[in-house]
Coordinates of C-alpha atoms and ligand atoms in Angstrom, one line a residue:
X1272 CA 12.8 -6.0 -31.2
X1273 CA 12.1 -2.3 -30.7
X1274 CA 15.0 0.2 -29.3
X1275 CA 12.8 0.5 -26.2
X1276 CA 12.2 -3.4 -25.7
X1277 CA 15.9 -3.9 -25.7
X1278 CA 16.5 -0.9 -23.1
X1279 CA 14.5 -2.5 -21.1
X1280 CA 15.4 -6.1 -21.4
X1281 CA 18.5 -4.7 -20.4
X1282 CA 18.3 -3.3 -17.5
X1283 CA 15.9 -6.0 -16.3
X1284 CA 18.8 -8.5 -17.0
X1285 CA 21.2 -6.4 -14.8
X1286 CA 18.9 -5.9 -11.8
X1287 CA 18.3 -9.6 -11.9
X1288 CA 21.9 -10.3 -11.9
X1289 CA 22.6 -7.5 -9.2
X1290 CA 19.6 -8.4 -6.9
X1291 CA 18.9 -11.8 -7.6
X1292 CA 18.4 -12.7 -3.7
X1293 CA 15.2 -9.8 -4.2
X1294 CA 12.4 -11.9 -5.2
X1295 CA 9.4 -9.3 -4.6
X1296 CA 11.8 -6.5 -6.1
X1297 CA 12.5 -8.1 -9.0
X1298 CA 8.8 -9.1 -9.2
X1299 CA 8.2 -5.1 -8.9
X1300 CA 10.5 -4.7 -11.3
X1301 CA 9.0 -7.2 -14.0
X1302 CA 5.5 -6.0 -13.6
X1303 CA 6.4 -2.4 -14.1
X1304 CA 9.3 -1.9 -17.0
X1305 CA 7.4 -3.6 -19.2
X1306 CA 4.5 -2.1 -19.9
X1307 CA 6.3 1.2 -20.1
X1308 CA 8.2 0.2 -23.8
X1309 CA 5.5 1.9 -25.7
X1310 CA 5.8 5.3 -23.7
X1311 CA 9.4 4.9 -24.0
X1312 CA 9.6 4.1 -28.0
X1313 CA 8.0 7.7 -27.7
X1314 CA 10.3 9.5 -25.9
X1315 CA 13.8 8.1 -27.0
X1316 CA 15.4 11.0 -24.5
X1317 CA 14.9 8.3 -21.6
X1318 CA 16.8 5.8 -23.5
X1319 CA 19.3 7.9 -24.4
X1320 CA 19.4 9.3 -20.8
X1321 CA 19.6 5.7 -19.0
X1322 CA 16.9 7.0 -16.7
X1323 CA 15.6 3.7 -16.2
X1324 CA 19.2 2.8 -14.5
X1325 CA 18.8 5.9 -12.1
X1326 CA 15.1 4.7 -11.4
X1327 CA 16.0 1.3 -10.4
X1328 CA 18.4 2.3 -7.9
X1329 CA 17.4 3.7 -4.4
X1330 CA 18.9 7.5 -3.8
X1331 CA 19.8 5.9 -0.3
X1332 CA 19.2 3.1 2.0
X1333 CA 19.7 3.2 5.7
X1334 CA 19.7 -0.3 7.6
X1335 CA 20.4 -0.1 11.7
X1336 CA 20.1 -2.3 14.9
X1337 CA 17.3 -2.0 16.8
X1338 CA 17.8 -3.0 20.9
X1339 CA 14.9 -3.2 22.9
X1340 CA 14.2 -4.9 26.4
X1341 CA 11.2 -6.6 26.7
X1342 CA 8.9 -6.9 30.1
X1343 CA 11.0 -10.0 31.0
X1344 CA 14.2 -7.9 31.2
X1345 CA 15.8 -9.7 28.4
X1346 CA 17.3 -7.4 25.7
X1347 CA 16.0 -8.2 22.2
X1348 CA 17.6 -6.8 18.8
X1349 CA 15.5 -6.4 15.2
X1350 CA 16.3 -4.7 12.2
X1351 CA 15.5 -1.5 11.1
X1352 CA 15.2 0.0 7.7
X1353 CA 14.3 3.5 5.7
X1354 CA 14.4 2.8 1.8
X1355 CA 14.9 6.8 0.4
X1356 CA 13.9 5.5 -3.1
X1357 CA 13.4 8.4 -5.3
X1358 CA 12.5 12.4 -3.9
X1359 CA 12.3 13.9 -7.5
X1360 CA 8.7 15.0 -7.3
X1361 CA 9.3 15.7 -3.6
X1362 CA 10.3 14.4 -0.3
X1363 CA 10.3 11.1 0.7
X1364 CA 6.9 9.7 1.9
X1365 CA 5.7 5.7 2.1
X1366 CA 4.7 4.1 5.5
X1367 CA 6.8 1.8 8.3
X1368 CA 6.5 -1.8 8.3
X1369 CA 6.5 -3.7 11.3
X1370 CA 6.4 -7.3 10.5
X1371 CA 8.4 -10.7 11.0
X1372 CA 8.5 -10.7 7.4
X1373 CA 9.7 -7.3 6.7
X1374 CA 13.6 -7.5 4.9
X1375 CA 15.4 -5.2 2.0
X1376 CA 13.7 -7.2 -0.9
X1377 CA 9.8 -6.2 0.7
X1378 CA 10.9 -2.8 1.1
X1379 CA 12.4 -1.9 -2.1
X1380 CA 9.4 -3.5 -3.6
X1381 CA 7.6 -1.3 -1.6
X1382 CA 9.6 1.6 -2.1
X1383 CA 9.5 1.2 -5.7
X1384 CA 6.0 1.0 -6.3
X1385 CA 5.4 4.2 -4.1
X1386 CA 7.3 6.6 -6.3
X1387 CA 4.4 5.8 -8.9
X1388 CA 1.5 5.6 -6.5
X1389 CA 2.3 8.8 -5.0
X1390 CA 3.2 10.3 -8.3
X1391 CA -0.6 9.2 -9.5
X1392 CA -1.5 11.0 -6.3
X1393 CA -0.6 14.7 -8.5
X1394 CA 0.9 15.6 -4.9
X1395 CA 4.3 16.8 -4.2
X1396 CA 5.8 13.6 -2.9
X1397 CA 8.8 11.5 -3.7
X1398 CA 9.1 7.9 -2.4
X1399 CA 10.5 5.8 0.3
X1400 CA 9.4 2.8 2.8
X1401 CA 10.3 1.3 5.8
X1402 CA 10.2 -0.8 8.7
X1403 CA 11.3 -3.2 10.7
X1404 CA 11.3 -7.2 11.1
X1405 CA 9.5 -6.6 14.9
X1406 CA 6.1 -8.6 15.4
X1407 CA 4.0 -6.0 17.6
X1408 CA 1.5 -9.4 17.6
X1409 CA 1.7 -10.6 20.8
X1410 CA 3.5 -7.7 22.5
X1411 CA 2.3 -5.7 25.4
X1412 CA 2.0 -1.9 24.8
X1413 CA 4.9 -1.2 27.2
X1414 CA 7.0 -3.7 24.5
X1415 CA 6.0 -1.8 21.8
X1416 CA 6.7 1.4 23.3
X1417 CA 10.1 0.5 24.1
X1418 CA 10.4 -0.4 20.5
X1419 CA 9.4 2.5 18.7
X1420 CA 11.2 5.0 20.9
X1421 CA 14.4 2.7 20.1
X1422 CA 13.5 2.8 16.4
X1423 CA 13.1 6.3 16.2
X1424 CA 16.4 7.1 18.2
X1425 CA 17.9 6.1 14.8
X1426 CA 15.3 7.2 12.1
X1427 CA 15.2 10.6 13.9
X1428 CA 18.4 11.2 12.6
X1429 CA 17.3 10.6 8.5
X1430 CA 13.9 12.1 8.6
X1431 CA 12.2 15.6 8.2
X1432 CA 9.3 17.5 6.7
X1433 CA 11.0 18.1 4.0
X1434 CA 13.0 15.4 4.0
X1435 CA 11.4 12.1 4.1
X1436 CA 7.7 11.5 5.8
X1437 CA 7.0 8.3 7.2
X1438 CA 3.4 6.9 8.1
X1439 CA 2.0 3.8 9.0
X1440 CA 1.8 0.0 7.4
X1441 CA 0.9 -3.1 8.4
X1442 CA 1.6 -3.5 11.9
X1443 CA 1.9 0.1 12.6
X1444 CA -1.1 2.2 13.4
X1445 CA -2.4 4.5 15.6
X1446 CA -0.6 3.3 18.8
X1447 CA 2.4 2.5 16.7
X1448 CA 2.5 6.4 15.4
X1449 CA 1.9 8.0 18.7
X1450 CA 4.7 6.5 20.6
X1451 CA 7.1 7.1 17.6
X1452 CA 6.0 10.9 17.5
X1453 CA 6.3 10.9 20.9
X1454 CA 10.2 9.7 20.2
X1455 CA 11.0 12.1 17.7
X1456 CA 9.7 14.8 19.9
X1457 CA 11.7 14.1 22.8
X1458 CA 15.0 13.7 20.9
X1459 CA 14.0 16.7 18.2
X1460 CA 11.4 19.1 19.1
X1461 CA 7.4 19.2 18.3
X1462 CA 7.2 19.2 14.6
X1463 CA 3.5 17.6 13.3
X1464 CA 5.4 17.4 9.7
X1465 CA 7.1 14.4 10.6
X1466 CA 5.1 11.9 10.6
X1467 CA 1.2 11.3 9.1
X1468 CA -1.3 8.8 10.1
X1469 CA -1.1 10.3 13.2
X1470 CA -3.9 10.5 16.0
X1471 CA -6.4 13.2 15.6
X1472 CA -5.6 15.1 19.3
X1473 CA -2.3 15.6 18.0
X1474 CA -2.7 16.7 14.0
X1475 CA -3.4 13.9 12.3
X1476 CA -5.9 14.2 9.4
X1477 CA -9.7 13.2 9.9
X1478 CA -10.3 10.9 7.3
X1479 CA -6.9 9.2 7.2
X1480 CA -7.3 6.2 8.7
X1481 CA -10.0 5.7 6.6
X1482 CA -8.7 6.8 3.7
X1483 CA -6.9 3.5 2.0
X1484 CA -9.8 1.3 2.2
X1485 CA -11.9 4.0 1.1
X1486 CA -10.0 5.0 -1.9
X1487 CA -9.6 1.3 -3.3
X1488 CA -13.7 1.8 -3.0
X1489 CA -13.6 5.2 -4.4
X1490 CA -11.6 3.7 -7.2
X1491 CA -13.8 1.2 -8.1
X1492 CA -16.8 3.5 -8.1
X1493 CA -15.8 5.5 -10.3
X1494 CA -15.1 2.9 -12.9
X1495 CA -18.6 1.5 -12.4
X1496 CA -20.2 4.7 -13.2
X1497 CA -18.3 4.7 -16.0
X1498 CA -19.6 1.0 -16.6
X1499 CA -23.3 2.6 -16.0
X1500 CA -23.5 0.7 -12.9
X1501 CA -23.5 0.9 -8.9
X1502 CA -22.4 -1.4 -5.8
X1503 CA -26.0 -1.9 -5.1
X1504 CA -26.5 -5.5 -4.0
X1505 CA -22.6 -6.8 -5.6
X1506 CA -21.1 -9.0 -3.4
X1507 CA -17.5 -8.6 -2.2
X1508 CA -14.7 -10.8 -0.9
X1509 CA -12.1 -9.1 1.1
X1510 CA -9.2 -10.4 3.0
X1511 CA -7.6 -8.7 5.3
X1512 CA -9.0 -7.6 8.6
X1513 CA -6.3 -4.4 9.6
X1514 CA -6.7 -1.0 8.3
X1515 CA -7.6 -1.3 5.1
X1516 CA -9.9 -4.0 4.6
X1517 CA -11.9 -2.8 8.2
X1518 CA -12.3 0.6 5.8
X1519 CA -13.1 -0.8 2.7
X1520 CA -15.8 -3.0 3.9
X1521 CA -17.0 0.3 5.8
X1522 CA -17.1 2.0 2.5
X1523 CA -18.5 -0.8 0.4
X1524 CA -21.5 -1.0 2.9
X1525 CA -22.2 2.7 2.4
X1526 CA -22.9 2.4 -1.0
X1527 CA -24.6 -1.1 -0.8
X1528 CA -22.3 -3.5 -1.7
X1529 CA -22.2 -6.6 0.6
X1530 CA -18.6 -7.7 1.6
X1531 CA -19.3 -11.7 3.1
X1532 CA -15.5 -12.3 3.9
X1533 CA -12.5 -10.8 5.9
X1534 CA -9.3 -12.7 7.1
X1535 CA -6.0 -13.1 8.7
X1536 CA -3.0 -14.7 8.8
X1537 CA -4.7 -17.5 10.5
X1538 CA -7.5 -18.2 8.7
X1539 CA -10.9 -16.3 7.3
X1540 CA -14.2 -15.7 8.0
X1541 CA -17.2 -16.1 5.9
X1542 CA -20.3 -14.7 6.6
X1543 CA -23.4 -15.4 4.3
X1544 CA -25.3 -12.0 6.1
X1545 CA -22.4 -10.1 4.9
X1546 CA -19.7 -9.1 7.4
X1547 CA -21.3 -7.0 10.8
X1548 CA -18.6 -4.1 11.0
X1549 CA -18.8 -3.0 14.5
X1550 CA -18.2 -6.4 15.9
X1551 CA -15.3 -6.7 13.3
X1552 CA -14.2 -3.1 14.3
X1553 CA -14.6 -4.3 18.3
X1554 CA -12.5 -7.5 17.8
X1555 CA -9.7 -5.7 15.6
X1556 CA -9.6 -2.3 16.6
X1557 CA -10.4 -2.4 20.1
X1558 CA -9.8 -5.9 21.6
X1559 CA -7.1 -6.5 19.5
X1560 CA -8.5 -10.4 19.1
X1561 CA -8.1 -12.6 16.1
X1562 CA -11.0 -13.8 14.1
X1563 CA -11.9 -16.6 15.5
X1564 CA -13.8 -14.0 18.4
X1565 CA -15.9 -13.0 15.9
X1566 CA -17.2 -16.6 14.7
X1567 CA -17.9 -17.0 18.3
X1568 CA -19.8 -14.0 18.8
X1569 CA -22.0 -14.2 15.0
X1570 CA -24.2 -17.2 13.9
X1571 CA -24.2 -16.7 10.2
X1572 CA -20.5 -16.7 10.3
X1573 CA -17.8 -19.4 9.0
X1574 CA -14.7 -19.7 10.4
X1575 CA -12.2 -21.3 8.0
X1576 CA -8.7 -22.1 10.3
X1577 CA -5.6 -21.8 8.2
X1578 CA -7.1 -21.4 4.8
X1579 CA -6.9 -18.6 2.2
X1580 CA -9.9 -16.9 1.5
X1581 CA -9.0 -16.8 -2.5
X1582 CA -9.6 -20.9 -2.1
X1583 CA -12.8 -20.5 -1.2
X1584 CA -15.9 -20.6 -3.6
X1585 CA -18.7 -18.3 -3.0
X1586 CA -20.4 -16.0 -5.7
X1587 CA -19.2 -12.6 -5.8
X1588 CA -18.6 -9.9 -8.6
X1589 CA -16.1 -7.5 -6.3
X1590 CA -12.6 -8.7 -4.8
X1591 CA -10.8 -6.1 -2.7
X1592 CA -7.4 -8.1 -1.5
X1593 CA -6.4 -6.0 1.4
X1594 CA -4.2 -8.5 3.2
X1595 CA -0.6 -9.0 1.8
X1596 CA 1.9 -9.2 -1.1
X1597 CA 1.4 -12.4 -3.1
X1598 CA -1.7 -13.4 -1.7
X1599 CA -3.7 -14.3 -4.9
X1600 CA -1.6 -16.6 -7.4
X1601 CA -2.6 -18.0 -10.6
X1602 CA -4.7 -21.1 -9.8
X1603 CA -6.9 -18.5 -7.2
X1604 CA -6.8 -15.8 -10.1
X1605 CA -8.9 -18.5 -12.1
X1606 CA -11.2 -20.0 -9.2
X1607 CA -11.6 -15.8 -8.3
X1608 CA -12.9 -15.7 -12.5
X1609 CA -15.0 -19.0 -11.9
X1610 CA -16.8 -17.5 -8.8
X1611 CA -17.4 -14.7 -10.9
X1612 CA -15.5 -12.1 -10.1
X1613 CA -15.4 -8.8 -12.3
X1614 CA -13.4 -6.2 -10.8
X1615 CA -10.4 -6.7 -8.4
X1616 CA -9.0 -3.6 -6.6
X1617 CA -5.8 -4.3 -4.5
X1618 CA -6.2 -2.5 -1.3
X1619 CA -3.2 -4.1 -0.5
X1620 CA 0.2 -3.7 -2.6
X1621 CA 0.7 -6.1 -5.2
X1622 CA -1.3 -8.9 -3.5
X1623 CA -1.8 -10.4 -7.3
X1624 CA 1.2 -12.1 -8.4
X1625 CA 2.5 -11.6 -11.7
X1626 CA 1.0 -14.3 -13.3
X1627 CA -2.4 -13.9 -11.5
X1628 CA -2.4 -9.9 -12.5
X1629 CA -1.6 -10.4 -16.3
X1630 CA -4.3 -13.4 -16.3
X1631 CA -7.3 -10.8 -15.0
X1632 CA -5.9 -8.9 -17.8
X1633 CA -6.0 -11.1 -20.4
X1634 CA -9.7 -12.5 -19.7
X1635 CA -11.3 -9.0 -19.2
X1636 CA -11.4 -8.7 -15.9
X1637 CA -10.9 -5.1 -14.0
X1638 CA -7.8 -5.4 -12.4
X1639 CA -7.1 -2.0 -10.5
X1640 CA -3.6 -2.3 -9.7
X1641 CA -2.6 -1.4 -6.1
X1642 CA -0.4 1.5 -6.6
X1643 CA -3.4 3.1 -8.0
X1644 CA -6.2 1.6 -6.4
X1645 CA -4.4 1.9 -2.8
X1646 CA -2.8 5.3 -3.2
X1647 CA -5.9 7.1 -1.1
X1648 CA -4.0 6.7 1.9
X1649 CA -0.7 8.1 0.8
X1650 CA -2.9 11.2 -0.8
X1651 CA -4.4 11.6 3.0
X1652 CA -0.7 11.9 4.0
X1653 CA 0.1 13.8 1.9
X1654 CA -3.4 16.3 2.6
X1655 CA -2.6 15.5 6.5
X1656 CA 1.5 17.4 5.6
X1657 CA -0.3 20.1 3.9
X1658 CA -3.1 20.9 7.2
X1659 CA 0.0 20.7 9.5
X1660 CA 2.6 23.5 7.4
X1661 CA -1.2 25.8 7.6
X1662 CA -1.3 24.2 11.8
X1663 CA -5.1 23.7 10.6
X1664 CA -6.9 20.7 10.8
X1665 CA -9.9 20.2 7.9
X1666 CA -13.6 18.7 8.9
X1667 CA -13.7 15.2 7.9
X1668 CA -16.0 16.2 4.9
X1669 CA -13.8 18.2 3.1
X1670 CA -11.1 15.5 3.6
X1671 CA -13.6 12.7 1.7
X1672 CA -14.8 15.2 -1.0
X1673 CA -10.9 15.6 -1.6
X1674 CA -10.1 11.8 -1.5
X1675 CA -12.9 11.1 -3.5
X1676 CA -11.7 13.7 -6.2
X1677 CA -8.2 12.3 -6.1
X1678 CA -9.3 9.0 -6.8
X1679 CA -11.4 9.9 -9.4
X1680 CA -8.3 11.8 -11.6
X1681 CA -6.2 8.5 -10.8
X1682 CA -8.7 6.3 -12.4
X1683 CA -8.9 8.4 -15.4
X1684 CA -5.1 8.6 -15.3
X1685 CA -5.3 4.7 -15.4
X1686 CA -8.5 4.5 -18.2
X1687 CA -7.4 7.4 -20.5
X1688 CA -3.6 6.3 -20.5
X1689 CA -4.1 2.9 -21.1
X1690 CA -6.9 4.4 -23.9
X1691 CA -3.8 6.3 -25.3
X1692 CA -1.8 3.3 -26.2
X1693 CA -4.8 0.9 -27.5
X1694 CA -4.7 -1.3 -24.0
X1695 CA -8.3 -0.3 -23.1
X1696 CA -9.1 -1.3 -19.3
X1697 CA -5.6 -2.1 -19.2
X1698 CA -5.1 0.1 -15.8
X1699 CA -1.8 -1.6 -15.0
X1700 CA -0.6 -0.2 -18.1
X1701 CA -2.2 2.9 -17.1
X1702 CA -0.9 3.3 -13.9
X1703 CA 2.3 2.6 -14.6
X1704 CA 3.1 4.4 -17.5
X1705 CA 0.8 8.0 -15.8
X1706 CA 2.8 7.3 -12.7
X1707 CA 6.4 7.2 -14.5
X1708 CA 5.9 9.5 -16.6
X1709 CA 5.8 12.8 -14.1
X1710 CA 8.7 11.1 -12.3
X1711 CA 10.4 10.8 -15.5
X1712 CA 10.1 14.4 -16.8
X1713 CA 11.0 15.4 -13.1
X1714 CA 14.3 13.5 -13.1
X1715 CA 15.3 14.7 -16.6
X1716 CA 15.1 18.2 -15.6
X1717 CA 16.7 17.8 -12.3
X1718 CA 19.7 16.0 -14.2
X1719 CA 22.1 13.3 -13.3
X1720 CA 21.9 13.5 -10.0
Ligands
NDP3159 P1 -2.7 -4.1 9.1 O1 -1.5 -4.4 9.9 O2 -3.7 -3.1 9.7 O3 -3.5 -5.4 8.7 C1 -2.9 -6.3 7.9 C2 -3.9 -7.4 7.7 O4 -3.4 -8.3 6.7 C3 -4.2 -8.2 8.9 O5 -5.5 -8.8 8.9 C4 -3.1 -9.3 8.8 O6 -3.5 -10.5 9.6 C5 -3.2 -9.6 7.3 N1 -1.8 -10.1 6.9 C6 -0.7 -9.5 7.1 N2 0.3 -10.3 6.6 C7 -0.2 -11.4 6.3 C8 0.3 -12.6 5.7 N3 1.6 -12.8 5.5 N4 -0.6 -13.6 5.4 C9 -2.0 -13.4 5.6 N5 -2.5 -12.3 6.1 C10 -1.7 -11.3 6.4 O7 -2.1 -3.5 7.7 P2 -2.9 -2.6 6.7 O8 -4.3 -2.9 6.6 O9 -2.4 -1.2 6.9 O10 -2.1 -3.0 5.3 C11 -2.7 -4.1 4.5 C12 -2.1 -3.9 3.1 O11 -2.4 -2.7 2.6 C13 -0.5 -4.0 3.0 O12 -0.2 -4.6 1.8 C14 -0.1 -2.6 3.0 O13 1.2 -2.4 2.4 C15 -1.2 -2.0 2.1 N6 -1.4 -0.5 2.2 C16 -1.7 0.0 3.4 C17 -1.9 1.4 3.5 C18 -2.3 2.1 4.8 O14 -2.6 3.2 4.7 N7 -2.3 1.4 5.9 C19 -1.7 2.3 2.3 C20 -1.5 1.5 1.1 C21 -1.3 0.2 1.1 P3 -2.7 -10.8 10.9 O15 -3.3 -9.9 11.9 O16 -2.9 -12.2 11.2 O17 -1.2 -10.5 10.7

């Protein structure tokens, strides 16, 4: 066993030990330190530094009761959270979750993975996460109102342009980001850097809701050209039906691929005429309806109730999981390969599992891993922080040709690194060794702090 392979055999061993209730941490954890022992039997000076011990552990983490009341007078209390992971490229910047689900193991997974995306991004941003275990599902907007301004009565206190920059997530979106701006700015004072993702009348960045769905798009594009191929006619499954699979199956359209699936928690649609976006947009975005409106309203559509959409067999070379963590495990990895499926780009963070991620590796498929393949939202952030410090806001164009160009240098990131350490097409390699090592060299300068 290498020097390098025993570092980090270590430290894995002492994170499970010391966060062994963390199951999608110490997933994060086991997918990344890995594959960074041949970069690290390289550059002995982060062994001998321990930086992978200051890596592993968040610079802060703030937890704090949120108390709400909800339209039936009773008062309600969830759990907030702000995971200030790392801020040595920058300042803290990863979205707000709101989401039964949402508890410290999601979000330092979350957390963790950002200080690499957003370090792929080549922007100045460091990297955090949050959230809260609050379903807005269900909620009237007066509910989720009451929430956010109680959220940010607390967050207020721990955020700041140059501090830490929160956006959206699942379950927090436009609505969710206007009423905590609206928070902040009553407690604070008007000040567009502290938030992103927000709405366009009030300095958000054309092109960032968008953006996330579009980059995992972008991402993929890029590698087909590289392939000597286009979208033309491939067909796509997508789960998900929020932000970012809504945006991917808009981009995927536009450049004439033919997504035939989204879903939700509930179940999935398939549609054999490939999936009509304004009625999905209609149901989602404005209605706020589940899927099952949209099987009512569209003939050629399928509505599948409580299945996953990775169990389903339907030809298709593109999948573009934009749902969830852990969606896609091993046994949907395979049936994904037998419906022949070529390239997967997560829209959505680590919806592979471990298993199912290393087993696209292994048999040749694409896997674009999503801390690289997702991080066109978090680049949009971080362009949206850069419009509001210049109080300009750029045409939607000029936003895409920038996204587009960001994507691009993180898929060469990905190809050329994994190139540089005989892993070709190995972009989980890629990404994660590209991605740590800015953050690396950043941290070593900065010191043992
Ligand atoms: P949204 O809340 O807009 O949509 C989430 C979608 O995923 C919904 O269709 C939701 O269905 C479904 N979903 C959520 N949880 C589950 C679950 N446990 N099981 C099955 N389906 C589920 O979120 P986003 O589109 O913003 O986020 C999707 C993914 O993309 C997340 O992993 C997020 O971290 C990631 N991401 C998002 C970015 C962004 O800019 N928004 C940036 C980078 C990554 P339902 O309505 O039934 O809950």
């Amino acid at each position: 066993m290498t020097k390098a392979s025993a570092y980090v055999k270590e430290i894995q061993a002492k994170i499970h030990e010391k966060d062994q209730h963390q199951p999608e941490f110490l997933q994060a954890i086991d997918e990344f330190l890995p594959t960074i022992v041949p970069f690290l039997e390289e550059h002995p000076e982060y062994i001998e530094s321990n930086i992978l011990a200051l890596l592993t552990e968040p610079e802060r983490f703030i937890q704090f009761r949120v108390p709400w009341q909800d339209d039936q007078g009773n008062w309600q209390v969830n759990r907030g959270y702000r995971i200030q992971f790392n801020s040595a490229m920058g300042p803290y910047k990863g979205g707000l979750r709101f989401h039964p689900s949402v508890n410290l193991s999601i979000l330092k997974f979350l957390a963790f993975e950002q200080i690499f995306k957003n370090s792929l991004t080549g922007l100045p941003i460091g990297g955090g996460k949050g959230g809260s275990d609050f379903d807005p599902k269900g909620k009237s907007d007066a509910e989720v109102m009451r929430f956010c301004q109680s959220f940010m009565t607390e967050l207020s206190k721990h955020i700041g342009p140059d501090l830490d920059v929160p956006a959206g997530d699942i379950g927090v979106g436009g609505r969710e980001i206007g009423y905590l701006f609206g928070a902040y700015k009553r407690l604070k004072q008007y000040d567009a850097g502290i938030l992103t993702g927000k709405p366009l009348d009030f300095w958000g960045s054309k092109n960032r809701t968008e953006a996330t769905g579009y980059g995992a798009v972008y991402f993929v594009k890029h590698l087909l050209t590289d392939l000597g191929e286009t979208f033309e006619g491939k067909k796509a499954i997508v789960s998900g039906s929020g932000n970012v699979a809504i945006y991917a199956i808009e981009k995927l359209q536009e450049l004439g691929a033919i997504p035939v699936t989204c879903s939700d928690s509930s179940g999935f649609i398939y549609d054999k005429d490939g999936i009509d976006l304004a009625l999905l947009k209609e149901i989602k975005e404005v209605k706020r309806e589940r899927l099952t409106a949209y099987a009512k309203e569209r003939p050629s559509a399928e509505y599948h109730e409580g299945a996953s959409v990775w169990d389903f067999d339907t030809p298709a070379e593109l999948a573009f999981p934009c749902a969830t963590q852990n969606e896609i495990d091993l046994s949907q990895a395979k049936r994904a390969k037998a419906n022949g499926v070529r390239v997967v780009s997560e829209g959505a963070n680590m919806p592979s599992s471990l298993e199912a991620a290393e087993y696209f590796i292994e048999e040749g498929i694409f896997y674009c891993p999503g801390k690289a393949a997702n991080a066109g939202g978090v680049a949009v952030s971080a362009l949206e922080m850069s419009q509001n410090s210049q109080r300009l806001q750029w045409e939607k164009a000029e936003v895409d040709a920038k996204l587009d160009d960001i994507m691009k240098s993180i898929y060469e990131a990905c190809r050329d690194t994994a190139e540089t350490f005989d892993q070709k097409n190995n972009f989980m390699l890629g990404a994660n060794v590209a991605g740590f090592e800015k953050v690396a060299k950043a941290m070593f300068a900065q010191g043992l702090v």
